[in-house]
Amino acid sequence: MPDTLHDREVDSGIILGLLKSVEQDGGQSQRRLATELGIALGLVNAYLKRCVSKGLVKVQNVPARRYAYYLTPQGFAEKSRLTVDYLTSSFSFFREAKADCLVMFEAGRLLGFKSVVLVGRSDLAEIAVICGIECQIEIVALVDPKSAPGHFLGVPVAASFDEVTKSFDAVAITDLEDAYGSWDRARARFGEARVLIPRLLGVTKDGQGEAR
């Protein structure tokens, strides 16, 4: 187990890289994974076993006596969490978050969305409010079950969607602690087409939550 902050950061970085590689191509060999991640082959094997034991990755036999690896729903959620942790600890967070929010809202405008509810009180939500003004998107409310009723940068705060009093066209995920969970719950309620999510949260819509 990693003992120092540096060791923990390296450990998280390897796991994040491994989860991303498995998501992109779960059929590649461990040797290729080692080359891609820049670590020893034995270390790749150890981290894969660790991810399997934690329920982040599942393994399946494929022809030619090889194995294919797939991210589980837990794996997708952990990849998203680690991505956010990495970005929020770097100086590039604000720049990337603003660019992503602008792209997200412009995409929403093309779909005819004019009003949005944010999900998750965070630094990302603050940036989204600013970008909403720039993109002429009305931020109707911010939903966060852990926040007390009130306002966030002038936006009403609600504990649930049921407490939002105004109608809205779409939902935008700004939850930095459980981006995947918030996205999954929102799409179950409103449909995937009405849920917007910044790229930096690491939640990809294609096959999300399903082993491929």
PDB file of C-alpha atoms in Angstrom:
ATOM      1  CA  MET A   1       0.000   0.000   0.000  1.00  0.00           C
ATOM      2  CA  PRO A   2       1.290   3.537  -0.773  1.00  0.00           C
ATOM      3  CA  ASP A   3       2.604   5.250   2.389  1.00  0.00           C
ATOM      4  CA  THR A   4       3.235   8.855   1.327  1.00  0.00           C
ATOM      5  CA  LEU A   5       1.186  11.478  -0.500  1.00  0.00           C
ATOM      6  CA  HIS A   6       3.475  11.132  -3.512  1.00  0.00           C
ATOM      7  CA  ASP A   7       3.060   7.350  -3.496  1.00  0.00           C
ATOM      8  CA  ARG A   8      -0.723   7.702  -3.297  1.00  0.00           C
ATOM      9  CA  GLU A   9      -0.716  10.131  -6.225  1.00  0.00           C
ATOM     10  CA  VAL A  10       1.400   7.729  -8.306  1.00  0.00           C
ATOM     11  CA  ASP A  11      -0.850   4.837  -7.287  1.00  0.00           C
ATOM     12  CA  SER A  12      -4.013   6.734  -8.294  1.00  0.00           C
ATOM     13  CA  GLY A  13      -2.364   7.827 -11.540  1.00  0.00           C
ATOM     14  CA  ILE A  14      -1.555   4.235 -12.513  1.00  0.00           C
ATOM     15  CA  ILE A  15      -5.075   3.048 -11.710  1.00  0.00           C
ATOM     16  CA  LEU A  16      -6.605   5.929 -13.682  1.00  0.00           C
ATOM     17  CA  GLY A  17      -4.365   5.187 -16.669  1.00  0.00           C
ATOM     18  CA  LEU A  18      -5.204   1.503 -16.455  1.00  0.00           C
ATOM     19  CA  LEU A  19      -8.958   2.103 -16.299  1.00  0.00           C
ATOM     20  CA  LYS A  20      -8.783   4.483 -19.269  1.00  0.00           C
ATOM     21  CA  SER A  21      -6.777   1.968 -21.304  1.00  0.00           C
ATOM     22  CA  VAL A  22      -9.170  -0.870 -20.485  1.00  0.00           C
ATOM     23  CA  GLU A  23     -12.138   1.298 -21.454  1.00  0.00           C
ATOM     24  CA  GLN A  24     -10.556   2.132 -24.813  1.00  0.00           C
ATOM     25  CA  ASP A  25      -9.352  -1.383 -25.630  1.00  0.00           C
ATOM     26  CA  GLY A  26      -9.946  -4.161 -23.133  1.00  0.00           C
ATOM     27  CA  GLY A  27      -8.502  -6.775 -25.462  1.00  0.00           C
ATOM     28  CA  GLN A  28      -4.950  -5.469 -25.584  1.00  0.00           C
ATOM     29  CA  SER A  29      -2.182  -7.534 -24.000  1.00  0.00           C
ATOM     30  CA  GLN A  30      -0.674  -6.788 -20.614  1.00  0.00           C
ATOM     31  CA  ARG A  31       2.643  -6.145 -22.357  1.00  0.00           C
ATOM     32  CA  ARG A  32       1.040  -3.466 -24.478  1.00  0.00           C
ATOM     33  CA  LEU A  33      -0.622  -1.982 -21.404  1.00  0.00           C
ATOM     34  CA  ALA A  34       2.767  -1.861 -19.684  1.00  0.00           C
ATOM     35  CA  THR A  35       4.268  -0.018 -22.661  1.00  0.00           C
ATOM     36  CA  GLU A  36       1.362   2.415 -22.805  1.00  0.00           C
ATOM     37  CA  LEU A  37       1.486   3.160 -19.084  1.00  0.00           C
ATOM     38  CA  GLY A  38       5.278   3.169 -18.868  1.00  0.00           C
ATOM     39  CA  ILE A  39       5.451   0.648 -16.023  1.00  0.00           C
ATOM     40  CA  ALA A  40       6.815  -2.900 -15.590  1.00  0.00           C
ATOM     41  CA  LEU A  41       4.807  -5.843 -16.899  1.00  0.00           C
ATOM     42  CA  GLY A  42       4.611  -7.400 -13.433  1.00  0.00           C
ATOM     43  CA  LEU A  43       3.188  -4.161 -12.062  1.00  0.00           C
ATOM     44  CA  VAL A  44       0.448  -4.149 -14.705  1.00  0.00           C
ATOM     45  CA  ASN A  45      -0.493  -7.681 -13.685  1.00  0.00           C
ATOM     46  CA  ALA A  46      -0.596  -6.694 -10.014  1.00  0.00           C
ATOM     47  CA  TYR A  47      -2.749  -3.617 -10.656  1.00  0.00           C
ATOM     48  CA  LEU A  48      -5.136  -5.550 -12.906  1.00  0.00           C
ATOM     49  CA  LYS A  49      -5.608  -8.163 -10.186  1.00  0.00           C
ATOM     50  CA  ARG A  50      -6.202  -5.397  -7.682  1.00  0.00           C
ATOM     51  CA  CYS A  51      -8.800  -3.736  -9.918  1.00  0.00           C
ATOM     52  CA  VAL A  52     -10.539  -7.077 -10.456  1.00  0.00           C
ATOM     53  CA  SER A  53     -10.623  -7.788  -6.706  1.00  0.00           C
ATOM     54  CA  LYS A  54     -12.093  -4.331  -6.054  1.00  0.00           C
ATOM     55  CA  GLY A  55     -14.834  -4.912  -8.610  1.00  0.00           C
ATOM     56  CA  LEU A  56     -13.603  -2.178 -10.980  1.00  0.00           C
ATOM     57  CA  VAL A  57     -12.665  -4.534 -13.809  1.00  0.00           C
ATOM     58  CA  LYS A  58     -13.920  -7.940 -14.857  1.00  0.00           C
ATOM     59  CA  VAL A  59     -11.993 -10.443 -16.948  1.00  0.00           C
ATOM     60  CA  GLN A  60     -13.283 -12.755 -19.647  1.00  0.00           C
ATOM     61  CA  ASN A  61     -11.678 -15.532 -21.686  1.00  0.00           C
ATOM     62  CA  VAL A  62     -11.398 -14.847 -25.417  1.00  0.00           C
ATOM     63  CA  PRO A  63     -10.035 -16.943 -28.295  1.00  0.00           C
ATOM     64  CA  ALA A  64      -6.306 -17.628 -28.678  1.00  0.00           C
ATOM     65  CA  ARG A  65      -5.933 -18.263 -24.942  1.00  0.00           C
ATOM     66  CA  ARG A  66      -6.108 -14.575 -24.139  1.00  0.00           C
ATOM     67  CA  TYR A  67      -8.115 -12.465 -21.745  1.00  0.00           C
ATOM     68  CA  ALA A  68     -10.241  -9.382 -22.321  1.00  0.00           C
ATOM     69  CA  TYR A  69     -10.879  -6.843 -19.592  1.00  0.00           C
ATOM     70  CA  TYR A  70     -14.018  -4.750 -19.131  1.00  0.00           C
ATOM     71  CA  LEU A  71     -14.894  -1.889 -16.824  1.00  0.00           C
ATOM     72  CA  THR A  72     -17.758  -2.584 -14.447  1.00  0.00           C
ATOM     73  CA  PRO A  73     -20.186   0.202 -13.415  1.00  0.00           C
ATOM     74  CA  GLN A  74     -17.941   0.631 -10.347  1.00  0.00           C
ATOM     75  CA  GLY A  75     -14.970   0.922 -12.680  1.00  0.00           C
ATOM     76  CA  PHE A  76     -16.611   3.680 -14.710  1.00  0.00           C
ATOM     77  CA  ALA A  77     -17.483   5.545 -11.518  1.00  0.00           C
ATOM     78  CA  GLU A  78     -13.949   5.181 -10.134  1.00  0.00           C
ATOM     79  CA  LYS A  79     -12.421   6.366 -13.415  1.00  0.00           C
ATOM     80  CA  SER A  80     -14.627   9.439 -13.271  1.00  0.00           C
ATOM     81  CA  ARG A  81     -13.712  10.116  -9.627  1.00  0.00           C
ATOM     82  CA  LEU A  82      -9.973   9.739 -10.230  1.00  0.00           C
ATOM     83  CA  THR A  83     -10.187  11.985 -13.297  1.00  0.00           C
ATOM     84  CA  VAL A  84     -11.817  14.721 -11.236  1.00  0.00           C
ATOM     85  CA  ASP A  85      -9.282  14.288  -8.411  1.00  0.00           C
ATOM     86  CA  TYR A  86      -6.436  14.690 -10.895  1.00  0.00           C
ATOM     87  CA  LEU A  87      -7.912  17.778 -12.526  1.00  0.00           C
ATOM     88  CA  THR A  88      -8.904  19.555  -9.335  1.00  0.00           C
ATOM     89  CA  SER A  89      -5.375  19.124  -7.990  1.00  0.00           C
ATOM     90  CA  SER A  90      -3.885  20.743 -11.069  1.00  0.00           C
ATOM     91  CA  PHE A  91      -3.685  24.391 -12.090  1.00  0.00           C
ATOM     92  CA  SER A  92      -5.456  23.602 -15.344  1.00  0.00           C
ATOM     93  CA  PHE A  93      -8.816  22.903 -13.696  1.00  0.00           C
ATOM     94  CA  PHE A  94     -10.397  26.332 -14.167  1.00  0.00           C
ATOM     95  CA  ARG A  95      -9.267  26.625 -17.778  1.00  0.00           C
ATOM     96  CA  GLU A  96     -10.452  23.138 -18.701  1.00  0.00           C
ATOM     97  CA  ALA A  97     -13.698  23.448 -16.733  1.00  0.00           C
ATOM     98  CA  LYS A  98     -14.617  26.737 -18.387  1.00  0.00           C
ATOM     99  CA  ALA A  99     -13.857  25.438 -21.876  1.00  0.00           C
ATOM    100  CA  ASP A 100     -15.873  22.270 -21.240  1.00  0.00           C
ATOM    101  CA  CYS A 101     -18.847  24.150 -19.813  1.00  0.00           C
ATOM    102  CA  LEU A 102     -18.928  26.492 -22.809  1.00  0.00           C
ATOM    103  CA  VAL A 103     -18.877  23.514 -25.200  1.00  0.00           C
ATOM    104  CA  MET A 104     -21.530  21.742 -23.117  1.00  0.00           C
ATOM    105  CA  PHE A 105     -23.910  24.705 -23.100  1.00  0.00           C
ATOM    106  CA  GLU A 106     -23.388  25.455 -26.792  1.00  0.00           C
ATOM    107  CA  ALA A 107     -24.244  21.825 -27.554  1.00  0.00           C
ATOM    108  CA  GLY A 108     -27.340  22.234 -25.417  1.00  0.00           C
ATOM    109  CA  ARG A 109     -28.359  25.379 -27.299  1.00  0.00           C
ATOM    110  CA  LEU A 110     -28.128  23.485 -30.578  1.00  0.00           C
ATOM    111  CA  LEU A 111     -30.573  20.966 -29.102  1.00  0.00           C
ATOM    112  CA  GLY A 112     -32.938  23.766 -28.174  1.00  0.00           C
ATOM    113  CA  PHE A 113     -32.162  23.854 -24.444  1.00  0.00           C
ATOM    114  CA  LYS A 114     -32.619  27.292 -22.922  1.00  0.00           C
ATOM    115  CA  SER A 115     -32.938  26.472 -19.228  1.00  0.00           C
ATOM    116  CA  VAL A 116     -30.857  24.059 -17.151  1.00  0.00           C
ATOM    117  CA  VAL A 117     -30.696  22.684 -13.621  1.00  0.00           C
ATOM    118  CA  LEU A 118     -27.205  22.014 -12.249  1.00  0.00           C
ATOM    119  CA  VAL A 119     -26.596  18.888 -10.173  1.00  0.00           C
ATOM    120  CA  GLY A 120     -23.893  19.130  -7.509  1.00  0.00           C
ATOM    121  CA  ARG A 121     -22.610  22.141  -5.579  1.00  0.00           C
ATOM    122  CA  SER A 122     -18.919  22.550  -6.391  1.00  0.00           C
ATOM    123  CA  ASP A 123     -16.253  24.732  -7.977  1.00  0.00           C
ATOM    124  CA  LEU A 124     -17.432  23.333 -11.300  1.00  0.00           C
ATOM    125  CA  ALA A 125     -20.976  24.527 -10.565  1.00  0.00           C
ATOM    126  CA  GLU A 126     -19.615  28.030  -9.960  1.00  0.00           C
ATOM    127  CA  ILE A 127     -17.887  27.982 -13.342  1.00  0.00           C
ATOM    128  CA  ALA A 128     -21.043  26.587 -14.980  1.00  0.00           C
ATOM    129  CA  VAL A 129     -23.125  29.477 -13.619  1.00  0.00           C
ATOM    130  CA  ILE A 130     -20.697  31.970 -15.161  1.00  0.00           C
ATOM    131  CA  CYS A 131     -20.633  30.096 -18.470  1.00  0.00           C
ATOM    132  CA  GLY A 132     -24.420  29.848 -18.492  1.00  0.00           C
ATOM    133  CA  ILE A 133     -24.641  33.628 -18.487  1.00  0.00           C
ATOM    134  CA  GLU A 134     -22.112  33.827 -21.315  1.00  0.00           C
ATOM    135  CA  CYS A 135     -24.040  31.256 -23.380  1.00  0.00           C
ATOM    136  CA  GLN A 136     -27.448  32.792 -22.568  1.00  0.00           C
ATOM    137  CA  ILE A 137     -28.555  29.630 -20.782  1.00  0.00           C
ATOM    138  CA  GLU A 138     -30.805  30.192 -17.774  1.00  0.00           C
ATOM    139  CA  ILE A 139     -29.634  28.304 -14.681  1.00  0.00           C
ATOM    140  CA  VAL A 140     -32.979  27.572 -13.050  1.00  0.00           C
ATOM    141  CA  ALA A 141     -31.688  25.876  -9.892  1.00  0.00           C
ATOM    142  CA  LEU A 142     -28.894  23.864  -8.338  1.00  0.00           C
ATOM    143  CA  VAL A 143     -29.853  20.461  -6.921  1.00  0.00           C
ATOM    144  CA  ASP A 144     -27.696  19.152  -4.088  1.00  0.00           C
ATOM    145  CA  PRO A 145     -29.164  16.966  -1.326  1.00  0.00           C
ATOM    146  CA  LYS A 146     -26.284  17.837   1.016  1.00  0.00           C
ATOM    147  CA  SER A 147     -26.769  21.604   0.798  1.00  0.00           C
ATOM    148  CA  ALA A 148     -29.114  23.683   2.914  1.00  0.00           C
ATOM    149  CA  PRO A 149     -31.882  25.617   1.124  1.00  0.00           C
ATOM    150  CA  GLY A 150     -30.781  29.035  -0.039  1.00  0.00           C
ATOM    151  CA  HIS A 151     -28.927  30.436  -3.028  1.00  0.00           C
ATOM    152  CA  PHE A 152     -25.653  29.709  -4.799  1.00  0.00           C
ATOM    153  CA  LEU A 153     -24.354  32.692  -6.773  1.00  0.00           C
ATOM    154  CA  GLY A 154     -27.945  33.886  -7.024  1.00  0.00           C
ATOM    155  CA  VAL A 155     -29.244  30.462  -8.119  1.00  0.00           C
ATOM    156  CA  PRO A 156     -31.875  28.760  -5.897  1.00  0.00           C
ATOM    157  CA  VAL A 157     -30.594  25.609  -4.181  1.00  0.00           C
ATOM    158  CA  ALA A 158     -32.911  22.595  -3.888  1.00  0.00           C
ATOM    159  CA  ALA A 159     -32.403  19.252  -2.172  1.00  0.00           C
ATOM    160  CA  SER A 160     -34.075  17.336  -5.011  1.00  0.00           C
ATOM    161  CA  PHE A 161     -35.566  17.801  -8.474  1.00  0.00           C
ATOM    162  CA  ASP A 162     -39.028  17.653  -6.904  1.00  0.00           C
ATOM    163  CA  GLU A 163     -38.286  20.908  -5.071  1.00  0.00           C
ATOM    164  CA  VAL A 164     -37.387  22.833  -8.238  1.00  0.00           C
ATOM    165  CA  THR A 165     -40.331  25.168  -8.814  1.00  0.00           C
ATOM    166  CA  LYS A 166     -39.583  26.343 -12.357  1.00  0.00           C
ATOM    167  CA  SER A 167     -39.683  24.198 -15.494  1.00  0.00           C
ATOM    168  CA  PHE A 168     -36.390  23.418 -17.246  1.00  0.00           C
ATOM    169  CA  ASP A 169     -35.178  21.863 -20.483  1.00  0.00           C
ATOM    170  CA  ALA A 170     -32.150  19.887 -19.327  1.00  0.00           C
ATOM    171  CA  VAL A 171     -29.878  18.875 -16.468  1.00  0.00           C
ATOM    172  CA  ALA A 172     -26.126  19.585 -16.304  1.00  0.00           C
ATOM    173  CA  ILE A 173     -23.868  17.538 -14.024  1.00  0.00           C
ATOM    174  CA  THR A 174     -21.492  19.572 -11.856  1.00  0.00           C
ATOM    175  CA  ASP A 175     -20.990  16.996  -9.106  1.00  0.00           C
ATOM    176  CA  LEU A 176     -17.275  16.483  -8.430  1.00  0.00           C
ATOM    177  CA  GLU A 177     -17.703  13.768  -5.778  1.00  0.00           C
ATOM    178  CA  ASP A 178     -19.963  11.309  -7.611  1.00  0.00           C
ATOM    179  CA  ALA A 179     -20.236  12.467 -11.209  1.00  0.00           C
ATOM    180  CA  TYR A 180     -21.120   9.045 -12.572  1.00  0.00           C
ATOM    181  CA  GLY A 181     -23.806   8.433  -9.939  1.00  0.00           C
ATOM    182  CA  SER A 182     -25.407  11.828 -10.511  1.00  0.00           C
ATOM    183  CA  TRP A 183     -25.337  11.318 -14.276  1.00  0.00           C
ATOM    184  CA  ASP A 184     -26.797   7.828 -14.000  1.00  0.00           C
ATOM    185  CA  ARG A 185     -29.646   8.949 -11.735  1.00  0.00           C
ATOM    186  CA  ALA A 186     -30.425  11.974 -13.892  1.00  0.00           C
ATOM    187  CA  ARG A 187     -30.551   9.998 -17.145  1.00  0.00           C
ATOM    188  CA  ALA A 188     -32.814   7.406 -15.489  1.00  0.00           C
ATOM    189  CA  ARG A 189     -35.265  10.145 -14.571  1.00  0.00           C
ATOM    190  CA  PHE A 190     -35.087  12.517 -17.542  1.00  0.00           C
ATOM    191  CA  GLY A 191     -33.576  10.454 -20.354  1.00  0.00           C
ATOM    192  CA  GLU A 192     -29.983  10.578 -21.549  1.00  0.00           C
ATOM    193  CA  ALA A 193     -30.709  13.180 -24.238  1.00  0.00           C
ATOM    194  CA  ARG A 194     -31.632  15.761 -21.585  1.00  0.00           C
ATOM    195  CA  VAL A 195     -28.517  15.305 -19.457  1.00  0.00           C
ATOM    196  CA  LEU A 196     -25.430  17.401 -20.202  1.00  0.00           C
ATOM    197  CA  ILE A 197     -22.035  16.618 -18.702  1.00  0.00           C
ATOM    198  CA  PRO A 198     -18.634  18.328 -19.052  1.00  0.00           C
ATOM    199  CA  ARG A 199     -15.964  16.190 -20.702  1.00  0.00           C
ATOM    200  CA  LEU A 200     -13.517  16.645 -17.812  1.00  0.00           C
ATOM    201  CA  LEU A 201     -15.719  14.578 -15.486  1.00  0.00           C
ATOM    202  CA  GLY A 202     -14.645  11.508 -17.432  1.00  0.00           C
ATOM    203  CA  VAL A 203     -18.146  10.092 -17.923  1.00  0.00           C
ATOM    204  CA  THR A 204     -18.540   8.828 -21.480  1.00  0.00           C
ATOM    205  CA  LYS A 205     -22.075   8.119 -22.640  1.00  0.00           C
ATOM    206  CA  ASP A 206     -21.219   5.299 -25.013  1.00  0.00           C
ATOM    207  CA  GLY A 207     -21.702   2.018 -23.195  1.00  0.00           C
ATOM    208  CA  GLN A 208     -21.446   3.687 -19.790  1.00  0.00           C
ATOM    209  CA  GLY A 209     -22.170   1.284 -16.995  1.00  0.00           C
ATOM    210  CA  GLU A 210     -22.161  -1.747 -19.248  1.00  0.00           C
ATOM    211  CA  ALA A 211     -19.341  -4.206 -19.862  1.00  0.00           C
ATOM    212  CA  ARG A 212     -18.299  -4.068 -23.472  1.00  0.00           C
TER     213      ARG A 212
END
